[in-house]
Structures are given as structure tokens and as C-alpha cells.
Short mmCIF file of C-alpha atoms and ligand atoms in Angstrom, two decimals:
data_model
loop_
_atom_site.label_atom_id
_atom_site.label_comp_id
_atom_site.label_asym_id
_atom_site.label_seq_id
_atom_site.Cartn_x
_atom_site.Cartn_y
_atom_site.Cartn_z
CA UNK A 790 -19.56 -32.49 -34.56
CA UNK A 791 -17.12 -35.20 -34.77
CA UNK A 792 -14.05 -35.36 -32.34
CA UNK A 793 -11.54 -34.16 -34.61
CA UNK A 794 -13.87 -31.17 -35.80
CA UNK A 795 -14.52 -29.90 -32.45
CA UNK A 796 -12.36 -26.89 -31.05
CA UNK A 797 -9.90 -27.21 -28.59
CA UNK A 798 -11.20 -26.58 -25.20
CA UNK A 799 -8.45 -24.11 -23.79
CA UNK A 800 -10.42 -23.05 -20.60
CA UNK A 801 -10.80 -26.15 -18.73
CA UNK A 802 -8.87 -26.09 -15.39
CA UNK A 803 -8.49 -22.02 -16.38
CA UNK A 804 -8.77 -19.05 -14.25
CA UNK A 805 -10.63 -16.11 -16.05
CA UNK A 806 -8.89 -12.73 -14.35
CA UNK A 807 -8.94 -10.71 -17.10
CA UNK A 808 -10.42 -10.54 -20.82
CA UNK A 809 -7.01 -9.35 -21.92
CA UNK A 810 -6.23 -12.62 -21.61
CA UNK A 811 -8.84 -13.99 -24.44
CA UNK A 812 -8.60 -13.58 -28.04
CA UNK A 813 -11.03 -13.15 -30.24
CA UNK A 814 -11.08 -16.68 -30.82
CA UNK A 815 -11.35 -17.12 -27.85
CA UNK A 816 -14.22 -14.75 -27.55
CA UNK A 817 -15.75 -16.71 -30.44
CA UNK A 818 -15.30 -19.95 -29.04
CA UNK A 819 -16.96 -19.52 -25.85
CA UNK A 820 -19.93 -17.42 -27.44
CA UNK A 821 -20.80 -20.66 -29.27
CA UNK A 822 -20.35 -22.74 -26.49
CA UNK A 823 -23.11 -20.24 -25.19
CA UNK A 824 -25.50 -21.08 -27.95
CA UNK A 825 -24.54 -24.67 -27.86
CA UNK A 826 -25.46 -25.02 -24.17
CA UNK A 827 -28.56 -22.88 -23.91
CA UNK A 828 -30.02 -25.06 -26.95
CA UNK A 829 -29.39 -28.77 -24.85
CA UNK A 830 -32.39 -30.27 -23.23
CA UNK A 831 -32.28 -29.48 -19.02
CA UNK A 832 -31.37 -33.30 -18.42
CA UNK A 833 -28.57 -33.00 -21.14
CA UNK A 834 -26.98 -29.59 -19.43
CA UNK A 835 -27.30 -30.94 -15.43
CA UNK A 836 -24.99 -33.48 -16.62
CA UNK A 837 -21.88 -30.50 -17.18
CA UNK A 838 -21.86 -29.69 -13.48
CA UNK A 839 -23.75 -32.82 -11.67
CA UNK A 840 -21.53 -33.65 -8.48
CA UNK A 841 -19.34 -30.27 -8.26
CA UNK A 842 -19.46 -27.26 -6.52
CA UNK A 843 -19.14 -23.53 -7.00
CA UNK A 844 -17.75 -21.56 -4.35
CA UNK A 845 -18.36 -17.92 -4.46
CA UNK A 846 -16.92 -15.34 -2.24
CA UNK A 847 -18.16 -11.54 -3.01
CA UNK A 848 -16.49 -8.70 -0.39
CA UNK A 849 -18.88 -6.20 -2.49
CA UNK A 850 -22.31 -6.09 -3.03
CA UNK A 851 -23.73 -8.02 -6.07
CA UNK A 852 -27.47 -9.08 -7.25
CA UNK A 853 -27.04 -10.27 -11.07
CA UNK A 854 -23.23 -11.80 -10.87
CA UNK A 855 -23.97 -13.98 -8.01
CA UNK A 856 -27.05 -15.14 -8.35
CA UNK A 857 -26.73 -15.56 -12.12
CA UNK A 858 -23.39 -17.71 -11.40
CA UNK A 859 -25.49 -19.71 -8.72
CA UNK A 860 -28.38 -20.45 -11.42
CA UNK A 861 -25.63 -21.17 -13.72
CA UNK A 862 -24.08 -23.68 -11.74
CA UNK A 863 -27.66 -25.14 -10.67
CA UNK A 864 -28.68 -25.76 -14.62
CA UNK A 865 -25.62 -27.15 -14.63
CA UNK A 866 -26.51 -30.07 -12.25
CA UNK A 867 -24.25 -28.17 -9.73
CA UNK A 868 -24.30 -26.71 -6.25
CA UNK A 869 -23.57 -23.85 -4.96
CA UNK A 870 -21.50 -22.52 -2.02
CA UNK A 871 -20.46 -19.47 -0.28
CA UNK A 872 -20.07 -16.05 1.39
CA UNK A 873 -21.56 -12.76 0.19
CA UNK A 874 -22.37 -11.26 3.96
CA UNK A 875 -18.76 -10.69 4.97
CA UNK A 876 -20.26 -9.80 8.48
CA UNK A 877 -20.83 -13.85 9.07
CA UNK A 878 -17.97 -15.25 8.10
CA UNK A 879 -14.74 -14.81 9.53
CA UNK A 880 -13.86 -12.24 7.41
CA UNK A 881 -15.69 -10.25 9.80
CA UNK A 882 -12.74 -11.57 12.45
CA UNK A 883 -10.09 -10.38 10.35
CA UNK A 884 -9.35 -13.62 8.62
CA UNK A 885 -7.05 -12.79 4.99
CA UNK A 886 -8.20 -12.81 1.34
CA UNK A 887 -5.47 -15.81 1.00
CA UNK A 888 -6.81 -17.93 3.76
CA UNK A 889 -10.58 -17.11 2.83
CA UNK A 890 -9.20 -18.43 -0.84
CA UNK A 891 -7.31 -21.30 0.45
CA UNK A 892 -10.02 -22.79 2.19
CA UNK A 893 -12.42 -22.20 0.11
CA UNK A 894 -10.18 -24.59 -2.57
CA UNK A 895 -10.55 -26.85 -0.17
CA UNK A 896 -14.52 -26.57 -0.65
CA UNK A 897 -15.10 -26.38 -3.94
CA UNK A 898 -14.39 -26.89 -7.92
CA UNK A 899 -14.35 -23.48 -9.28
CA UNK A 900 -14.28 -20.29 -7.33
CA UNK A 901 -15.76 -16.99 -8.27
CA UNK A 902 -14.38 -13.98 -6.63
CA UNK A 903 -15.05 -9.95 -5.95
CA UNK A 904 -13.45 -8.06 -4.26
CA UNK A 905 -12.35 -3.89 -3.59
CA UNK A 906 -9.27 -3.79 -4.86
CA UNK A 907 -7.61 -4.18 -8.44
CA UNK A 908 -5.32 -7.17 -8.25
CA UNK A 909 -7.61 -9.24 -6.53
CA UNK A 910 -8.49 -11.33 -8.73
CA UNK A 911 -4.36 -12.30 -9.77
CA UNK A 912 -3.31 -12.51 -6.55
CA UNK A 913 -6.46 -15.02 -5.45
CA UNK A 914 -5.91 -17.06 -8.75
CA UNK A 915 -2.26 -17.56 -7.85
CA UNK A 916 -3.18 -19.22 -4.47
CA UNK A 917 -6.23 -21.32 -5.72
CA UNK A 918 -5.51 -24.57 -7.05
CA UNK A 919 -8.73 -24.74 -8.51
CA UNK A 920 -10.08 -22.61 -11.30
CA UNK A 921 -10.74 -18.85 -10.05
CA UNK A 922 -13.11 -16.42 -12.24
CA UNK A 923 -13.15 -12.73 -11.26
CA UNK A 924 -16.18 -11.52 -10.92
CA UNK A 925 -15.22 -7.82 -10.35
CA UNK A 926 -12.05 -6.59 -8.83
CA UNK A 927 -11.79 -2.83 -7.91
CA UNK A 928 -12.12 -0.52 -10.46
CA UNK A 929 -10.20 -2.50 -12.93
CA UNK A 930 -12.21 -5.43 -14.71
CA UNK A 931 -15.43 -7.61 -14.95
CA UNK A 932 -14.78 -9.78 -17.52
CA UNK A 933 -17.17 -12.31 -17.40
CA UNK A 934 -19.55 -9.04 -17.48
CA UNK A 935 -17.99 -7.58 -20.92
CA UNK A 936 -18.50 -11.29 -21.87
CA UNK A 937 -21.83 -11.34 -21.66
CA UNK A 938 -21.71 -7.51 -23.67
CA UNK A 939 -20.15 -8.96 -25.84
CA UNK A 940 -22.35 -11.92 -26.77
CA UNK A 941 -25.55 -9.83 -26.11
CA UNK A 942 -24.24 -7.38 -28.66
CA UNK A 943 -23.59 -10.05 -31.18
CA UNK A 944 -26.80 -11.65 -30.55
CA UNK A 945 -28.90 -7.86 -30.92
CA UNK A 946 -26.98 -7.07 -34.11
CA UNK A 947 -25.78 -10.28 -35.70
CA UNK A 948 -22.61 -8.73 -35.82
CA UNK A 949 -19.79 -6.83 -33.45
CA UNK A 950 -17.40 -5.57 -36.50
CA UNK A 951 -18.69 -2.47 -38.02
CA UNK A 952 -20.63 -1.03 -35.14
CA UNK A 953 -20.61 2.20 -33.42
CA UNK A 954 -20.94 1.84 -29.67
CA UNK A 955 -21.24 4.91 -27.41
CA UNK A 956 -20.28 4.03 -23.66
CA UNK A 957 -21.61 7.34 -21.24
CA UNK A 958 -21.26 7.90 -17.78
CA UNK A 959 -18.43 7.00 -14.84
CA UNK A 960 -15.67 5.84 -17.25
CA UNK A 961 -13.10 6.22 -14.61
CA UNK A 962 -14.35 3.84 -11.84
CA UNK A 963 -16.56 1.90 -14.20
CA UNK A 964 -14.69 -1.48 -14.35
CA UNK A 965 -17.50 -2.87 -16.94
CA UNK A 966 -16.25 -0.19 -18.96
CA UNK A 967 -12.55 -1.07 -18.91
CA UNK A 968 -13.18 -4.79 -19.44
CA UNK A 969 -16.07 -4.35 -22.37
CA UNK A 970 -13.07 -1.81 -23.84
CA UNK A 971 -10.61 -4.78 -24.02
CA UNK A 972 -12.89 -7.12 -25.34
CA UNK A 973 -14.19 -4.60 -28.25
CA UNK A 974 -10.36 -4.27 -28.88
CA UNK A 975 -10.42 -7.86 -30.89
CA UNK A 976 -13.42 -5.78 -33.19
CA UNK A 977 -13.24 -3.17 -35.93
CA UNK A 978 -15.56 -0.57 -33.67
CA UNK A 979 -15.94 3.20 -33.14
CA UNK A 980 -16.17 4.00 -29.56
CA UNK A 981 -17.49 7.08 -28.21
CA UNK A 982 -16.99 7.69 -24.67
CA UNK A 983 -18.78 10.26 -23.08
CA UNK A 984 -18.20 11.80 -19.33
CA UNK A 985 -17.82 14.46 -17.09
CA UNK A 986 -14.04 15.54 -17.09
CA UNK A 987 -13.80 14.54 -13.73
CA UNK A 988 -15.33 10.67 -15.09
CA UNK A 989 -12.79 10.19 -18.31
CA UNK A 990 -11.18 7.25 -19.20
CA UNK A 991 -7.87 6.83 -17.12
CA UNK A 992 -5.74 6.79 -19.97
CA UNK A 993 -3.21 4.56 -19.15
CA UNK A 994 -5.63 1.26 -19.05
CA UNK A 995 -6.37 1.89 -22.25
CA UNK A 996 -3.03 2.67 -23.53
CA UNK A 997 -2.91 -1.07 -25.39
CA UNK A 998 -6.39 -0.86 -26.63
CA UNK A 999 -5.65 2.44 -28.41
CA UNK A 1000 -2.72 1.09 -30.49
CA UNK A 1001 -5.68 -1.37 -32.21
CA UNK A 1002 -7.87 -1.13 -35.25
CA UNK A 1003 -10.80 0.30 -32.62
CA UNK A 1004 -11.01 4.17 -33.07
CA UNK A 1005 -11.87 5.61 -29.81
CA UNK A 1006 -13.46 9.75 -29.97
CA UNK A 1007 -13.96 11.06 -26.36
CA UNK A 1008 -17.06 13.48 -25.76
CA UNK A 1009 -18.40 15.54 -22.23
CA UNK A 1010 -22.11 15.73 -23.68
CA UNK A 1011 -24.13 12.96 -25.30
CA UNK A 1012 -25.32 15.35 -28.11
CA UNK A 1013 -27.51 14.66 -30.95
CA UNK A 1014 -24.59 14.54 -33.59
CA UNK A 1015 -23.19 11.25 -31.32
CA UNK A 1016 -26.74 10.27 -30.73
CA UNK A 1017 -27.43 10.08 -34.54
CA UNK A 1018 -24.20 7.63 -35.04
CA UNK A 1019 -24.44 4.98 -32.59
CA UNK A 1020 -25.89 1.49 -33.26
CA UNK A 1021 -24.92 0.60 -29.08
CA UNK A 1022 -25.39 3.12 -26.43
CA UNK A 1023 -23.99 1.63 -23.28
CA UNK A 1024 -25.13 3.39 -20.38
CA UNK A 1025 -23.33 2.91 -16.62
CA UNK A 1026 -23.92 4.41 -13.52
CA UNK A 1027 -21.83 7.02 -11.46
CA UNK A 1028 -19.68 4.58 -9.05
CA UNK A 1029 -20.82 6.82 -5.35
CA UNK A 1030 -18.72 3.91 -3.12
CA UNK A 1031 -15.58 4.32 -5.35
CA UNK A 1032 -15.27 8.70 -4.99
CA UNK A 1033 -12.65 9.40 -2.27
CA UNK A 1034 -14.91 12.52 -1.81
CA UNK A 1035 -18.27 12.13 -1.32
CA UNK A 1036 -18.84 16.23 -2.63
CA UNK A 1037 -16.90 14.86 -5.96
CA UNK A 1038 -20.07 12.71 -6.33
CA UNK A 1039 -23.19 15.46 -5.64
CA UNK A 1040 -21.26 17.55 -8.57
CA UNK A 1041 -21.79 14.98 -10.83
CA UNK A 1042 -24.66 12.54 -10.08
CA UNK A 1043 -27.42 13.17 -12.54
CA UNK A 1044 -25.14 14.38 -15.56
CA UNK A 1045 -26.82 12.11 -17.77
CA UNK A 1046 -30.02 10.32 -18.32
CA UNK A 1047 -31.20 8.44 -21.07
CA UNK A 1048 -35.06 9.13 -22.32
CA UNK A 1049 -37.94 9.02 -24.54
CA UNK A 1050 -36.08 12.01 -25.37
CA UNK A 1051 -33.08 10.07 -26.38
CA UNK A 1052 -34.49 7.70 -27.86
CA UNK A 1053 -36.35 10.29 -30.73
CA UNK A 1054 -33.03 11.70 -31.40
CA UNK A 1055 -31.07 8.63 -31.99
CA UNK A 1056 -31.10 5.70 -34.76
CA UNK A 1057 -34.12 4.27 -34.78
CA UNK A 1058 -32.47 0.74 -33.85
CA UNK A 1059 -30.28 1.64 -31.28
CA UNK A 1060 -29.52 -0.85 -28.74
CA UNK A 1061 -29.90 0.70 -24.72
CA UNK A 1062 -27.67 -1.45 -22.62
CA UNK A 1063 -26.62 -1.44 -19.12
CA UNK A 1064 -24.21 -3.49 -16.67
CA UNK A 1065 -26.85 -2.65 -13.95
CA UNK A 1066 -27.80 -1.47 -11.65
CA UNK A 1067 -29.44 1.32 -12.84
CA UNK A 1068 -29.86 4.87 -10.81
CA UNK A 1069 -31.23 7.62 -12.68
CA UNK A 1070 -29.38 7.51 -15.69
CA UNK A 1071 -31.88 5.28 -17.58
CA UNK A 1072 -35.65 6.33 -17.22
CA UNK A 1073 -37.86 3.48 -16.57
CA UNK A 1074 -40.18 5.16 -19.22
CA UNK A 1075 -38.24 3.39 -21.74
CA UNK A 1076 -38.35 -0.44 -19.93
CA UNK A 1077 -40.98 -1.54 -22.51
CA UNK A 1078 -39.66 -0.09 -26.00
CA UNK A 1079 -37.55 -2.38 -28.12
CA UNK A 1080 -34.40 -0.26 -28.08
CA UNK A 1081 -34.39 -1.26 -23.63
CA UNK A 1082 -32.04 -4.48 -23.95
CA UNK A 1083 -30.67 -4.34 -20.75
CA UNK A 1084 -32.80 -6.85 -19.07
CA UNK A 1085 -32.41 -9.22 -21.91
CA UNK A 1086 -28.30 -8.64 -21.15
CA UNK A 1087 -29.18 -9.84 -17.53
CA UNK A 1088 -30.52 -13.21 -18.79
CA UNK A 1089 -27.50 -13.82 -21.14
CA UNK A 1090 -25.27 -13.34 -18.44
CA UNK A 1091 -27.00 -16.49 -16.75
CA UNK A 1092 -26.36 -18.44 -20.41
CA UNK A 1093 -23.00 -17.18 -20.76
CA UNK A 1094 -21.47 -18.20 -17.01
CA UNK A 1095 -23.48 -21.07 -17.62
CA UNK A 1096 -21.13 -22.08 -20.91
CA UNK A 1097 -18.23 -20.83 -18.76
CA UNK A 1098 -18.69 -22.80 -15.90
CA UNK A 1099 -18.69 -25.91 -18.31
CA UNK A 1100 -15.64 -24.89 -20.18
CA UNK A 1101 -13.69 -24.78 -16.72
CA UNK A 1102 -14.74 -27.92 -15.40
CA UNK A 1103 -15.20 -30.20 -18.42
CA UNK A 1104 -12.25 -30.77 -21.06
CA UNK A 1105 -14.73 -31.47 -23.63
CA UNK A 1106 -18.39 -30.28 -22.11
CA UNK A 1107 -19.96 -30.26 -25.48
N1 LIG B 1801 -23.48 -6.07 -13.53
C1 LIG B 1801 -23.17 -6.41 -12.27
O1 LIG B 1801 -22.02 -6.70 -11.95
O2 LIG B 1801 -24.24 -6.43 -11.42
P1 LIG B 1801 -24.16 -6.84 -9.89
O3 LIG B 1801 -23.30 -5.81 -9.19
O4 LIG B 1801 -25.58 -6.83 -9.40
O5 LIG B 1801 -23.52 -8.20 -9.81
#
């Protein structure tokens, strides 16, 4: 592309907090820059990141998000940085979120935070000179996660307008949930959530998304009527370290798990996803069919933090 073709990079120097803050441009934008970076030649991409560091500082527990950030960075020529044991770092002393944040700045290019509690993430970014991308704070958003939803959708389907996506399990703690849900705002979708009463949506985080062209039906059983409809089925897992009451949970763990069974009653092309990690609610019986994309998810999220990372520390990465 020549210079004056190219898009404007509007996410270098840029904290990601929240995908409310991206339009579908946006959206579009960086799920190029995906494809554009997975397709350059390993020498080519270690020259987006070669001499700066990630610093990554996770309070909660995390498998794919950090270690897909930290392979990210590495492709990128970059290193990698940071705490994810609170118990040996001085966290573990008592030592604040803001001075954990301000000294990581000192430490690194780009930070990537999670964290308990909602806010987080826009209270770190204010403090950090550097770039700050949330990966997870409290029950609220993940939106480099819904990201990565977004683009593995779009990749599965060649398309995200049109689709029927139905999103089952802890929608009220669920914070992949919330942030996919503002993301799928920017498409012409039918959403059907399905949960436990106890597991709705909280309706007031959605209050914005539900004035857009999305049409949103709410459901307690995943019955074959919804089965037949959806071209997505987005399956999360019942959030046990975010119930105040730990009875609340053993009333509802095990509502819903998604089959061979399932799978018989619903399109024949319907695309299984998951955030992960999985518990029960997706059988392992179903790993190997074609509909099981939720490993293939997993690797995108690698490609897609991978773009991200380039986007915040390059004005024009490529
Ligand atoms: N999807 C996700 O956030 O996974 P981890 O908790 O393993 O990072």
C-alpha cells in the first residue's frame, strides 16, 4: 500500500480499557492489521517489537491471556516482563495497584493488566504513562478477548452482519460476555442469551447496546427451537470465584452442557466457541468435530495481541 493509502494508525501510544471505546472501524482496522501481520515472514514481524518490553501484571489467574500476550510480544522481536504470582512480589507486602503500575512504567513499553475489580483497568491507565491494555478487570470487560471473538467469528463465517449468535451460561459475572456484547453492538446480529435467572444479563451494562440495530431475545433453557437458529453458540463457564455465596454456585453449576447431543439438534454449521477455560459445560466428546472452534479461538488470540501490540508501539507497524 502506498503511504497515502494506508489507514491512520489511531492506537499507537493508546490504552485499550474498554471495546466501547472502538468503532467498528476500528474493529475493522485492527482485524486487518491481524491478517496483515500473521501473513509477514518471522524476520519481517521481530522487527515490530525488537528492543521493547511488555510488562504484564495479572492479580487473577490466567493461562491463554498471558502467555498468548508473552508469545505475542516474543514474535514480535520483544521481551517480556512481569508478575502473575502476587505471593512474590510485593504485592504480597501490601504494596498499591498505583505503585505496582507506576513502577512497572518505569520497566516497560506497554503494560497489560488484570485485576478483581471493575475500574481497574481506568484507574491503572490514568497513572501509566505508557500504553495500558486490560486484560480483564472484574466482572466488567475483556476486550482484547471479545477482540479476538470477534475476528475468529469473522474468520469462521466470512462475515459478522447477519448472524445469529447464542451466548449460554454465567451472563452476570461473565466479563467476556459483556465485552463480546459491545463489540457485536457495531453488527446487525440476533443475540440469544441464555441463563439461569440467577445468571441474566445485569441489565444496566447493556442498557447502550440495547438502543442499537442488535436485537437481543433472553432465554433460561437452550432448547431446540434456539438451537435450530444459531450460526454461533458461545458457551462460558459459571464464574465459582465471583458468587458471594458459595451455595449460590452448587444450585447452578452444571445447568448446561453442550454435546453430541447438541450438536444433532442444531445447524449443521454451527460454530462452538468458548473464552476458556472450560468446566463441564462443553463435553470433550466434541474436541475433534468441525463445529469445536474454540481451540482455533485460542490461537487467534496470539495473532490478534500480536497486531495489537504493534499498533501500540509503532505509528505505522505495517
Ligand atoms: N479467556 C481467558 O481470559 O483465559 P485465561 O483466563 O486463561 O487468560
Amino acid at each position: 500500500m502506498k503511504p497515502r493509502d494506508m489507514p491512520t494508525n489511531h492506537f499507537f501510544n493508546q490504552d485499550i480499557v474498554s471495546i466501547k471505546d472502538f468503532s467498528r472501524q476500528d474493529l475493522e482496522f485492527i482485524f486487518g492489521c491481524t491478517d496483515r501481520v500473521s501473513a509477514l515472514r518471522p524476520n519481517e514481524k521481530a522487527e515490530l517489537g525488537k528492543g521493547r518490553t511488555l510488562g504484564y501484571i495479572f492479580y487473577e489467574p490466567s493461562t491463554r491471556t498471558r502467555m498468548s500476550f508473552e508469545a505475542a510480544m516474543a514474535s514480535l522481536g520483544g521481551s517480556s516482563i512481569g508478575i502473575f504470582d502476587s505471593k512474590s512480589s510485593s504485592v504480597e507486602k501490601g504494596e498499591s495497584l498505583a505503585d505496582t503500575i507506576r513502577i512497572m512504567d518505569l520497566y516497560s513499553d506497554v503494560i497489560v493488566l488484570r485485576h478483581p475489580l471493575d475500574g481497574s483497568s481506568r484507574f491503572a491507565a490514568e497513572l501509566s504513562k505508557n500504553p495500558l491494555i486490560n486484560a480483564g478487570s472484574g466482572s466488567e470487560e475483556h476486550p482484547t478477548q471479545a477482540m479476538l471473538d470477534l475476528y475468529t467469528i469473522l474468520k469462521e463465517k466470512n462475515k459478522i452482519d447477519g448472524l445469529t449468535i447464542g451466548i449460554v451460561g454465567d451472563l452476570k459475572y461473565g466479563r467476556t460476555v459483556y465485552s463480546l456484547l459491545y463489540g457485536l453492538a457495531n453488527y446487525n446480529v440476533n443475540i440469544h442469551l441464555i441463563s439461569p435467572p440467577t445468571l441474566s444479563i445485569r441489565k444496566e451494562s447493556i442498557y447502550d447496546v440495547e438502543k442499537k440495530e442488535m436485537k437481543i431475545f433472553e432465554h433460561e433453557e437452550l432448547d431446540d427451537n434456539i438451537l435450530t437458529k444459531l450460526d454461533v453458540l458461545y458457551v462460558t463457564r459459571i464464574q465459582k470465584e465471583r458468587f458471594p455465596d458459595p451455595q449460590e454456585y452448587e444450585k447452578v453449576k452444571g445447568t448446561y452442557t453442550v454435546d453430541s447431543n447438541t450438536l444433532r439438534k442444531a445447524k449443521p454449521d454451527v460454530s462452538v466457541m468458548h473464552p476458556m477455560p472450560r468446566m463441564q459445560e462443553i463435553s470433550h466428546s466434541i474436541d475433534n468435530t468441525k463445529n469445536a472452534i474454540y481451540f482455533k479461538q485460542a490461537a487467534f488470540g496470539k495473532e490478534l495481541r500480536a497486531a495489537l501490540l504493534a499498533l501500540v508501539l509503532n505509528e505505522n507497524p505495517i
